[in-house]
CSV table of N, CA, C and O in Angstrom, one decimal:
chain,number,residue,atom,x,y,z
A,1,MET,N,0.8,-1.2,0.0
A,1,MET,CA,0.0,0.0,0.0
A,1,MET,C,0.9,1.3,0.0
A,1,MET,O,0.6,2.2,-0.7
A,2,ASN,N,2.0,1.3,0.8
A,2,ASN,CA,2.8,2.4,0.9
A,2,ASN,C,3.5,2.7,-0.5
A,2,ASN,O,3.7,3.9,-0.8
A,3,SER,N,3.8,1.6,-1.2
A,3,SER,CA,4.4,1.9,-2.5
A,3,SER,C,3.4,2.5,-3.5
A,3,SER,O,3.8,3.3,-4.4
A,4,ASN,N,2.1,2.1,-3.4
A,4,ASN,CA,1.1,2.7,-4.2
A,4,ASN,C,1.0,4.2,-3.9
A,4,ASN,O,0.8,5.0,-4.8
A,5,ILE,N,1.0,4.6,-2.6
A,5,ILE,CA,1.0,6.0,-2.3
A,5,ILE,C,2.2,6.7,-2.8
A,5,ILE,O,2.0,7.8,-3.4
A,6,ASN,N,3.3,6.1,-2.7
A,6,ASN,CA,4.5,6.8,-3.3
A,6,ASN,C,4.4,7.0,-4.8
A,6,ASN,O,4.8,8.0,-5.3
A,7,GLU,N,3.9,6.0,-5.5
A,7,GLU,CA,3.7,6.1,-6.9
A,7,GLU,C,2.8,7.2,-7.3
A,7,GLU,O,3.0,7.9,-8.2
A,8,ILE,N,1.7,7.3,-6.5
A,8,ILE,CA,0.7,8.3,-6.8
A,8,ILE,C,1.3,9.7,-6.5
A,8,ILE,O,1.1,10.6,-7.3
A,9,GLU,N,2.1,9.8,-5.4
A,9,GLU,CA,2.7,11.1,-5.1
A,9,GLU,C,3.7,11.5,-6.3
A,9,GLU,O,3.7,12.6,-6.7
A,10,GLN,N,4.5,10.5,-6.7
A,10,GLN,CA,5.4,10.8,-7.8
A,10,GLN,C,4.7,11.2,-9.1
A,10,GLN,O,5.1,12.1,-9.8
A,11,SER,N,3.6,10.6,-9.4
A,11,SER,CA,2.8,10.9,-10.6
A,11,SER,C,2.2,12.3,-10.5
A,11,SER,O,2.3,13.1,-11.4
A,12,ILE,N,1.7,12.7,-9.3
A,12,ILE,CA,1.2,14.0,-9.1
A,12,ILE,C,2.3,15.1,-9.2
A,12,ILE,O,2.1,16.1,-9.8
A,13,MET,N,3.5,14.8,-8.7
A,13,MET,CA,4.6,15.7,-8.8
A,13,MET,C,5.0,15.9,-10.2
A,13,MET,O,5.3,17.1,-10.6
A,14,ARG,N,5.0,14.9,-11.0
A,14,ARG,CA,5.4,15.0,-12.4
A,14,ARG,C,4.3,15.8,-13.2
A,14,ARG,O,4.7,16.7,-14.0
A,15,MET,N,3.0,15.6,-12.9
A,15,MET,CA,2.0,16.3,-13.6
A,15,MET,C,2.0,17.8,-13.2
A,15,MET,O,1.8,18.7,-14.0
A,16,THR,N,2.3,18.1,-11.9
A,16,THR,CA,2.3,19.4,-11.4
A,16,THR,C,3.5,20.2,-12.1
A,16,THR,O,3.4,21.3,-12.5
A,17,ALA,N,4.6,19.5,-12.3
A,17,ALA,CA,5.8,20.1,-12.9
A,17,ALA,C,5.5,20.5,-14.3
A,17,ALA,O,5.9,21.6,-14.8
A,18,VAL,N,4.8,19.6,-15.0
A,18,VAL,CA,4.4,19.9,-16.4
A,18,VAL,C,3.5,21.2,-16.5
A,18,VAL,O,3.7,22.1,-17.3
A,19,VAL,N,2.5,21.2,-15.6
A,19,VAL,CA,1.6,22.3,-15.6
A,19,VAL,C,2.3,23.6,-15.3
A,19,VAL,O,2.1,24.6,-15.9
A,20,ARG,N,3.2,23.5,-14.2
A,20,ARG,CA,3.9,24.7,-13.8
A,20,ARG,C,4.8,25.2,-14.9
A,20,ARG,O,5.0,26.4,-15.1
A,21,GLN,N,5.4,24.3,-15.6
A,21,GLN,CA,6.4,24.7,-16.7
A,21,GLN,C,5.6,25.5,-17.8
A,21,GLN,O,6.1,26.5,-18.2
A,22,GLU,N,4.4,25.0,-18.1
A,22,GLU,CA,3.6,25.7,-19.1
A,22,GLU,C,3.2,27.1,-18.6
A,22,GLU,O,3.3,28.1,-19.3
A,23,GLN,N,2.8,27.2,-17.3
A,23,GLN,CA,2.4,28.5,-16.7
A,23,GLN,C,3.6,29.4,-16.6
A,23,GLN,O,3.5,30.6,-16.9
A,24,ALA,N,4.8,28.8,-16.4
A,24,ALA,CA,6.0,29.7,-16.3
A,24,ALA,C,6.3,30.3,-17.7
A,24,ALA,O,6.8,31.4,-17.8
A,25,GLN,N,6.1,29.5,-18.7
A,25,GLN,CA,6.3,30.0,-20.1
A,25,GLN,C,5.3,31.2,-20.4
A,25,GLN,O,5.7,32.2,-20.9
A,26,TRP,N,4.1,31.1,-20.0
A,26,TRP,CA,3.1,32.1,-20.2
A,26,TRP,C,3.5,33.4,-19.4
A,26,TRP,O,3.4,34.5,-19.9
A,27,THR,N,3.9,33.1,-18.1
A,27,THR,CA,4.4,34.3,-17.3
A,27,THR,C,5.6,35.0,-17.9
A,27,THR,O,5.6,36.2,-17.9
A,28,ALA,N,6.6,34.2,-18.3
A,28,ALA,CA,7.8,34.8,-18.9
A,28,ALA,C,7.4,35.6,-20.1
A,28,ALA,O,7.9,36.7,-20.3
A,29,LYS,N,6.5,35.1,-20.9
A,29,LYS,CA,6.1,35.8,-22.1
A,29,LYS,C,5.4,37.1,-21.7
A,29,LYS,O,5.6,38.2,-22.3
A,30,SER,N,4.6,37.1,-20.7
A,30,SER,CA,3.9,38.3,-20.2
A,30,SER,C,4.9,39.4,-19.7
A,30,SER,O,4.6,40.6,-19.7
A,31,PHE,N,6.1,38.9,-19.2
A,31,PHE,CA,7.1,39.8,-18.7
A,31,PHE,C,8.1,40.2,-19.8
A,31,PHE,O,9.0,40.9,-19.6
A,32,GLY,N,7.8,39.7,-21.0
A,32,GLY,CA,8.6,40.1,-22.2
A,32,GLY,C,9.9,39.3,-22.2
A,32,GLY,O,10.9,39.6,-22.9
A,33,GLN,N,10.0,38.2,-21.5
A,33,GLN,CA,11.2,37.4,-21.5
A,33,GLN,C,11.1,36.3,-22.6
A,33,GLN,O,10.1,35.9,-23.1
A,34,GLU,N,12.3,35.8,-22.9
A,34,GLU,CA,12.4,34.7,-23.8
A,34,GLU,C,11.6,33.5,-23.3
A,34,GLU,O,11.7,33.1,-22.1
A,35,THR,N,10.8,32.8,-24.2
A,35,THR,CA,10.0,31.7,-23.7
A,35,THR,C,10.7,30.4,-23.9
A,35,THR,O,10.1,29.4,-23.4
A,36,ASP,N,11.8,30.3,-24.6
A,36,ASP,CA,12.5,29.1,-24.7
A,36,ASP,C,13.2,28.7,-23.3
A,36,ASP,O,14.0,29.4,-22.9
A,37,PRO,N,12.7,27.6,-22.7
A,37,PRO,CA,13.3,27.3,-21.4
A,37,PRO,C,14.8,27.1,-21.3
A,37,PRO,O,15.4,27.2,-20.3
A,38,LYS,N,15.4,26.8,-22.5
A,38,LYS,CA,16.8,26.7,-22.5
A,38,LYS,C,17.6,28.0,-22.5
A,38,LYS,O,18.7,28.1,-22.2
A,39,LEU,N,16.8,29.1,-22.9
A,39,LEU,CA,17.4,30.4,-23.0
A,39,LEU,C,17.0,31.3,-22.0
A,39,LEU,O,17.8,32.2,-21.5
A,40,ARG,N,15.8,31.3,-21.6
A,40,ARG,CA,15.3,32.3,-20.6
A,40,ARG,C,15.6,32.0,-19.2
A,40,ARG,O,15.7,30.8,-18.8
A,41,PRO,N,15.8,33.0,-18.4
A,41,PRO,CA,16.1,32.8,-16.9
A,41,PRO,C,14.8,32.4,-16.2
A,41,PRO,O,13.7,32.7,-16.7
A,42,ARG,N,14.9,31.6,-15.2
A,42,ARG,CA,13.7,31.3,-14.4
A,42,ARG,C,13.3,32.4,-13.5
A,42,ARG,O,14.1,33.3,-13.2
A,43,GLY,N,12.1,32.4,-12.9
A,43,GLY,CA,11.7,33.4,-12.0
A,43,GLY,C,12.2,33.0,-10.6
A,43,GLY,O,13.1,32.1,-10.4
A,44,TRP,N,11.7,33.7,-9.6
A,44,TRP,CA,12.0,33.5,-8.2
A,44,TRP,C,10.8,33.1,-7.4
A,44,TRP,O,9.8,33.8,-7.5
A,45,TRP,N,10.9,32.0,-6.7
A,45,TRP,CA,9.8,31.6,-5.8
A,45,TRP,C,9.9,32.3,-4.5
A,45,TRP,O,11.0,32.5,-3.9
A,46,VAL,N,8.8,32.7,-3.9
A,46,VAL,CA,8.7,33.1,-2.5
A,46,VAL,C,8.0,32.0,-1.8
A,46,VAL,O,6.8,31.7,-2.1
A,47,LEU,N,8.7,31.4,-0.9
A,47,LEU,CA,8.2,30.1,-0.2
A,47,LEU,C,7.9,30.4,1.2
A,47,LEU,O,8.7,31.0,1.9
A,48,ALA,N,6.8,29.8,1.7
A,48,ALA,CA,6.5,29.8,3.1
A,48,ALA,C,7.1,28.5,3.6
A,48,ALA,O,7.0,27.4,2.9
A,49,CYS,N,7.8,28.5,4.7
A,49,CYS,CA,8.5,27.3,5.2
A,49,CYS,C,7.9,26.9,6.5
A,49,CYS,O,7.5,27.7,7.4
A,50,GLY,N,7.8,25.5,6.7
A,50,GLY,CA,7.2,24.9,7.8
A,50,GLY,C,8.2,24.0,8.5
A,50,GLY,O,9.4,24.2,8.6
A,51,GLU,N,7.6,22.9,9.0
A,51,GLU,CA,8.3,21.9,9.8
A,51,GLU,C,9.1,21.0,9.0
A,51,GLU,O,8.8,20.8,7.8
A,52,PRO,N,10.1,20.3,9.5
A,52,PRO,CA,10.9,19.3,8.8
A,52,PRO,C,10.0,18.1,8.3
A,52,PRO,O,9.0,17.8,9.0
A,53,LEU,N,10.3,17.6,7.2
A,53,LEU,CA,9.6,16.5,6.6
A,53,LEU,C,10.3,15.2,6.9
A,53,LEU,O,11.5,15.1,6.9
A,54,ASP,N,9.5,14.1,7.2
A,54,ASP,CA,10.1,12.8,7.3
A,54,ASP,C,9.8,12.0,6.0
A,54,ASP,O,8.7,11.7,5.8
A,55,ASN,N,10.8,11.8,5.2
A,55,ASN,CA,10.7,11.2,3.9
A,55,ASN,C,10.1,9.8,4.0
A,55,ASN,O,9.5,9.3,3.1
A,56,ASP,N,10.2,9.1,5.2
A,56,ASP,CA,9.7,7.8,5.3
A,56,ASP,C,8.3,7.7,5.8
A,56,ASP,O,7.7,6.6,5.9
A,57,SER,N,7.7,8.8,6.2
A,57,SER,CA,6.4,8.8,6.8
A,57,SER,C,5.4,9.7,6.1
A,57,SER,O,5.5,11.0,6.2
A,58,PHE,N,4.5,9.1,5.3
A,58,PHE,CA,3.5,9.9,4.6
A,58,PHE,C,2.7,10.7,5.6
A,58,PHE,O,2.4,11.9,5.4
A,59,ASP,N,2.3,10.1,6.8
A,59,ASP,CA,1.5,10.8,7.8
A,59,ASP,C,2.2,12.1,8.3
A,59,ASP,O,1.6,13.1,8.5
A,60,ASN,N,3.5,11.9,8.5
A,60,ASN,CA,4.3,13.1,9.0
A,60,ASN,C,4.4,14.2,8.0
A,60,ASN,O,4.2,15.4,8.3
A,61,ARG,N,4.6,13.8,6.7
A,61,ARG,CA,4.6,14.8,5.7
A,61,ARG,C,3.3,15.6,5.6
A,61,ARG,O,3.2,16.8,5.5
A,62,GLU,N,2.2,14.8,5.7
A,62,GLU,CA,0.8,15.4,5.6
A,62,GLU,C,0.6,16.4,6.8
A,62,GLU,O,0.1,17.4,6.7
A,63,LYS,N,1.1,15.9,8.0
A,63,LYS,CA,0.9,16.7,9.2
A,63,LYS,C,1.7,18.1,9.0
A,63,LYS,O,1.2,19.1,9.4
A,64,SER,N,2.9,18.0,8.5
A,64,SER,CA,3.7,19.2,8.3
A,64,SER,C,3.1,20.1,7.3
A,64,SER,O,3.0,21.3,7.5
A,65,ARG,N,2.5,19.6,6.2
A,65,ARG,CA,1.8,20.4,5.2
A,65,ARG,C,0.6,21.0,5.8
A,65,ARG,O,0.3,22.2,5.6
A,66,GLU,N,-0.2,20.3,6.6
A,66,GLU,CA,-1.4,20.8,7.2
A,66,GLU,C,-1.1,21.9,8.2
A,66,GLU,O,-1.8,22.9,8.2
A,67,GLN,N,0.0,21.7,9.0
A,67,GLN,CA,0.4,22.8,9.9
A,67,GLN,C,0.7,24.1,9.2
A,67,GLN,O,0.4,25.2,9.6
A,68,LEU,N,1.5,23.9,8.1
A,68,LEU,CA,1.9,25.1,7.3
A,68,LEU,C,0.7,25.8,6.7
A,68,LEU,O,0.5,27.0,6.8
A,69,LEU,N,-0.3,25.0,6.2
A,69,LEU,CA,-1.5,25.6,5.6
A,69,LEU,C,-2.3,26.4,6.7
A,69,LEU,O,-2.8,27.4,6.5
A,70,GLU,N,-2.4,25.8,7.9
A,70,GLU,CA,-3.1,26.4,9.0
A,70,GLU,C,-2.4,27.7,9.4
A,70,GLU,O,-3.1,28.7,9.6
A,71,PHE,N,-1.1,27.7,9.4
A,71,PHE,CA,-0.4,29.0,9.8
A,71,PHE,C,-0.6,30.0,8.7
A,71,PHE,O,-0.7,31.2,9.0
A,72,MET,N,-0.6,29.6,7.4
A,72,MET,CA,-0.9,30.5,6.3
A,72,MET,C,-2.3,31.1,6.5
A,72,MET,O,-2.4,32.4,6.3
A,73,ASN,N,-3.2,30.3,6.8
A,73,ASN,CA,-4.6,30.8,7.0
A,73,ASN,C,-4.7,31.8,8.2
A,73,ASN,O,-5.3,32.8,8.1
A,74,GLN,N,-4.0,31.5,9.2
A,74,GLN,CA,-3.9,32.4,10.4
A,74,GLN,C,-3.3,33.8,10.0
A,74,GLN,O,-3.7,34.8,10.6
A,75,ALA,N,-2.4,33.7,9.1
A,75,ALA,CA,-1.7,35.0,8.6
A,75,ALA,C,-2.5,35.7,7.6
A,75,ALA,O,-2.2,36.8,7.1
A,76,GLY,N,-3.7,35.1,7.2
A,76,GLY,CA,-4.6,35.7,6.2
A,76,GLY,C,-4.2,35.5,4.8
A,76,GLY,O,-4.6,36.3,3.9
A,77,ILE,N,-3.4,34.5,4.5
A,77,ILE,CA,-3.0,34.2,3.2
A,77,ILE,C,-3.7,32.9,2.7
A,77,ILE,O,-3.5,31.8,3.2
A,78,MET,N,-4.5,33.1,1.6
A,78,MET,CA,-5.2,32.0,1.0
A,78,MET,C,-4.6,31.9,-0.4
A,78,MET,O,-4.6,32.9,-1.2
A,79,LEU,N,-4.2,30.7,-0.8
A,79,LEU,CA,-3.7,30.5,-2.2
A,79,LEU,C,-4.7,29.7,-3.0
A,79,LEU,O,-5.4,28.9,-2.5
A,80,PRO,N,-4.7,30.0,-4.3
A,80,PRO,CA,-5.7,29.3,-5.2
A,80,PRO,C,-5.2,27.9,-5.5
A,80,PRO,O,-6.1,27.1,-5.9
A,81,GLU,N,-4.0,27.6,-5.2
A,81,GLU,CA,-3.4,26.3,-5.5
A,81,GLU,C,-2.2,26.1,-4.5
A,81,GLU,O,-1.5,27.0,-4.3
A,82,ASN,N,-2.1,24.9,-4.0
A,82,ASN,CA,-0.9,24.5,-3.1
A,82,ASN,C,0.1,23.8,-3.9
A,82,ASN,O,-0.1,22.7,-4.4
A,83,ILE,N,1.3,24.5,-4.1
A,83,ILE,CA,2.4,24.0,-4.8
A,83,ILE,C,3.5,23.8,-3.8
A,83,ILE,O,4.0,24.7,-3.3
A,84,TRP,N,3.8,22.5,-3.6
A,84,TRP,CA,4.9,22.2,-2.6
A,84,TRP,C,6.2,22.0,-3.2
A,84,TRP,O,6.3,21.4,-4.3
A,85,VAL,N,7.3,22.4,-2.5
A,85,VAL,CA,8.6,22.3,-3.0
A,85,VAL,C,9.4,21.4,-2.1
A,85,VAL,O,9.4,21.6,-0.9
A,86,TRP,N,10.0,20.4,-2.7
A,86,TRP,CA,10.9,19.5,-1.9
A,86,TRP,C,12.3,19.7,-2.4
A,86,TRP,O,12.6,19.7,-3.6
A,87,ASP,N,13.3,19.9,-1.5
A,87,ASP,CA,14.7,20.1,-1.9
A,87,ASP,C,15.6,19.7,-0.8
A,87,ASP,O,15.1,19.0,0.2
A,88,GLU,N,16.8,20.1,-0.8
A,88,GLU,CA,17.8,19.7,0.2
A,88,GLU,C,17.5,20.2,1.6
A,88,GLU,O,18.1,19.7,2.5
A,89,THR,N,16.6,21.1,1.8
A,89,THR,CA,16.3,21.6,3.1
A,89,THR,C,15.5,20.6,4.0
A,89,THR,O,15.6,20.7,5.2
A,90,GLY,N,14.7,19.8,3.3
A,90,GLY,CA,14.0,18.8,4.0
A,90,GLY,C,12.9,19.3,4.9
A,90,GLY,O,12.5,18.7,5.9
A,91,ILE,N,12.3,20.5,4.5
A,91,ILE,CA,11.2,21.1,5.3
A,91,ILE,C,10.0,21.3,4.3
A,91,ILE,O,10.2,21.3,3.1
A,92,ALA,N,8.8,21.4,4.9
A,92,ALA,CA,7.6,21.7,4.1
A,92,ALA,C,7.8,23.1,3.6
A,92,ALA,O,8.1,24.1,4.3
A,93,GLN,N,7.7,23.3,2.3
A,93,GLN,CA,7.8,24.6,1.6
A,93,GLN,C,6.6,24.8,0.6
A,93,GLN,O,6.4,23.9,-0.2
A,94,LEU,N,5.9,25.9,0.7
A,94,LEU,CA,4.8,26.1,-0.1
A,94,LEU,C,5.0,27.4,-1.0
A,94,LEU,O,5.4,28.4,-0.4
A,95,VAL,N,4.8,27.3,-2.3
A,95,VAL,CA,5.0,28.4,-3.1
A,95,VAL,C,3.9,29.4,-2.9
A,95,VAL,O,2.7,29.1,-3.1
A,96,ILE,N,4.3,30.6,-2.5
A,96,ILE,CA,3.3,31.7,-2.3
A,96,ILE,C,3.1,32.4,-3.7
A,96,ILE,O,2.0,32.6,-4.1
A,97,THR,N,4.2,32.7,-4.3
A,97,THR,CA,4.1,33.3,-5.7
A,97,THR,C,5.5,33.1,-6.4
A,97,THR,O,6.4,32.7,-5.8
A,98,THR,N,5.4,33.4,-7.7
A,98,THR,CA,6.6,33.4,-8.5
A,98,THR,C,6.7,34.8,-9.1
A,98,THR,O,5.8,35.3,-9.7
A,99,VAL,N,7.9,35.4,-9.0
A,99,VAL,CA,8.1,36.8,-9.5
A,99,VAL,C,9.3,36.8,-10.4
A,99,VAL,O,10.2,35.9,-10.3
A,100,PRO,N,9.4,37.8,-11.3
A,100,PRO,CA,10.5,37.7,-12.3
A,100,PRO,C,11.9,38.2,-11.8
A,100,PRO,O,12.9,37.8,-12.4
A,101,THR,N,12.0,38.9,-10.7
A,101,THR,CA,13.3,39.4,-10.2
A,101,THR,C,13.5,39.1,-8.8
A,101,THR,O,12.6,39.0,-8.0
A,102,LEU,N,14.8,38.9,-8.4
A,102,LEU,CA,15.1,38.7,-7.0
A,102,LEU,C,14.7,39.9,-6.2
A,102,LEU,O,14.3,39.7,-5.0
A,103,GLU,N,14.9,41.1,-6.7
A,103,GLU,CA,14.5,42.3,-5.9
A,103,GLU,C,13.0,42.2,-5.5
A,103,GLU,O,12.7,42.5,-4.3
A,104,ARG,N,12.2,41.9,-6.4
A,104,ARG,CA,10.7,41.8,-6.1
A,104,ARG,C,10.5,40.7,-5.1
A,104,ARG,O,9.6,40.8,-4.2
A,105,ALA,N,11.1,39.6,-5.3
A,105,ALA,CA,11.0,38.4,-4.3
A,105,ALA,C,11.4,38.8,-2.9
A,105,ALA,O,10.7,38.5,-2.0
A,106,GLN,N,12.5,39.5,-2.8
A,106,GLN,CA,13.0,39.9,-1.5
A,106,GLN,C,12.1,40.9,-0.8
A,106,GLN,O,11.9,40.9,0.4
A,107,LYS,N,11.5,41.9,-1.6
A,107,LYS,CA,10.6,42.8,-1.0
A,107,LYS,C,9.3,42.1,-0.5
A,107,LYS,O,8.9,42.4,0.6
A,108,LEU,N,8.8,41.2,-1.3
A,108,LEU,CA,7.6,40.5,-0.9
A,108,LEU,C,7.9,39.6,0.4
A,108,LEU,O,7.1,39.6,1.3
A,109,ALA,N,9.1,39.0,0.4
A,109,ALA,CA,9.5,38.1,1.5
A,109,ALA,C,9.6,38.9,2.8
A,109,ALA,O,9.1,38.5,3.8
A,110,LYS,N,10.1,40.1,2.7
A,110,LYS,CA,10.2,41.0,3.9
A,110,LYS,C,8.9,41.3,4.4
A,110,LYS,O,8.6,41.3,5.6
A,111,LYS,N,7.9,41.7,3.5
A,111,LYS,CA,6.6,42.0,3.9
A,111,LYS,C,5.9,40.8,4.6
A,111,LYS,O,5.2,40.9,5.6
A,112,LEU,N,6.0,39.6,4.0
A,112,LEU,CA,5.4,38.4,4.5
A,112,LEU,C,6.0,38.0,5.9
A,112,LEU,O,5.2,37.5,6.7
A,113,ARG,N,7.2,38.3,6.1
A,113,ARG,CA,7.8,38.0,7.4
A,113,ARG,C,7.2,38.8,8.5
A,113,ARG,O,7.1,38.3,9.7
A,114,THR,N,6.7,40.0,8.2
A,114,THR,CA,6.0,40.8,9.2
A,114,THR,C,4.7,40.1,9.7
A,114,THR,O,4.2,40.5,10.7
A,115,LYS,N,4.2,39.2,8.9
A,115,LYS,CA,3.0,38.4,9.3
A,115,LYS,C,3.4,37.2,10.2
A,115,LYS,O,2.5,36.4,10.5
A,116,GLY,N,4.6,37.1,10.5
A,116,GLY,CA,5.1,36.0,11.4
A,116,GLY,C,5.4,34.7,10.6
A,116,GLY,O,5.6,33.7,11.2
A,117,LEU,N,5.5,34.8,9.3
A,117,LEU,CA,5.8,33.6,8.5
A,117,LEU,C,7.3,33.4,8.3
A,117,LEU,O,8.0,34.4,8.3
A,118,SER,N,7.7,32.2,8.2
A,118,SER,CA,9.1,31.9,7.9
A,118,SER,C,9.1,31.8,6.4
A,118,SER,O,8.5,31.0,5.8
A,119,ILE,N,9.9,32.7,5.7
A,119,ILE,CA,9.9,32.9,4.3
A,119,ILE,C,11.3,32.6,3.7
A,119,ILE,O,12.3,33.0,4.3
A,120,ARG,N,11.3,32.0,2.6
A,120,ARG,CA,12.6,31.7,1.9
A,120,ARG,C,12.4,32.1,0.4
A,120,ARG,O,11.3,31.9,-0.2
A,121,VAL,N,13.4,32.7,-0.2
A,121,VAL,CA,13.4,33.0,-1.6
A,121,VAL,C,14.3,32.0,-2.3
A,121,VAL,O,15.4,31.8,-1.8
A,122,LYS,N,13.8,31.4,-3.4
A,122,LYS,CA,14.6,30.4,-4.1
A,122,LYS,C,14.4,30.5,-5.6
A,122,LYS,O,13.3,30.9,-6.0
A,123,ARG,N,15.4,30.3,-6.3
A,123,ARG,CA,15.3,30.3,-7.8
A,123,ARG,C,14.3,29.2,-8.2
A,123,ARG,O,14.4,28.1,-7.7
A,124,GLU,N,13.4,29.5,-9.1
A,124,GLU,CA,12.4,28.6,-9.6
A,124,GLU,C,13.1,27.4,-10.3
A,124,GLU,O,14.0,27.6,-11.1
A,125,THR,N,12.6,26.2,-10.0
A,125,THR,CA,13.2,25.0,-10.7
A,125,THR,C,12.0,24.1,-11.0
A,125,THR,O,10.9,24.2,-10.4
A,126,PHE,N,12.2,23.2,-11.9
A,126,PHE,CA,11.2,22.2,-12.3
A,126,PHE,C,11.8,20.8,-12.2
A,126,PHE,O,12.9,20.6,-12.4
């Protein structure tokens, strides 16, 4: 059963990456950037950060995600879609937005931190 859950999670992650890549191309085009992913620079993610994730425990990962979503709600931030980022940090990370420049990402991150959120700025990846 656990392997089925892992397969479903992997499938969802792949589908999300495809959708996000298409959205990133539309966004880049709206900013007047090159739409060829091999040529154009990526945007910048503004991420809300939560608790550490346990890669071996689906329940722990879900609990970490739910806690971060609850904290976001308490801060008055509602997102139209939950896009989770997994990387070397090993913590729950939720994309709040993607912006075209580091300066804009840092300004937004500073403002969001005043709401008590733990915020990280990271180069957008797929």
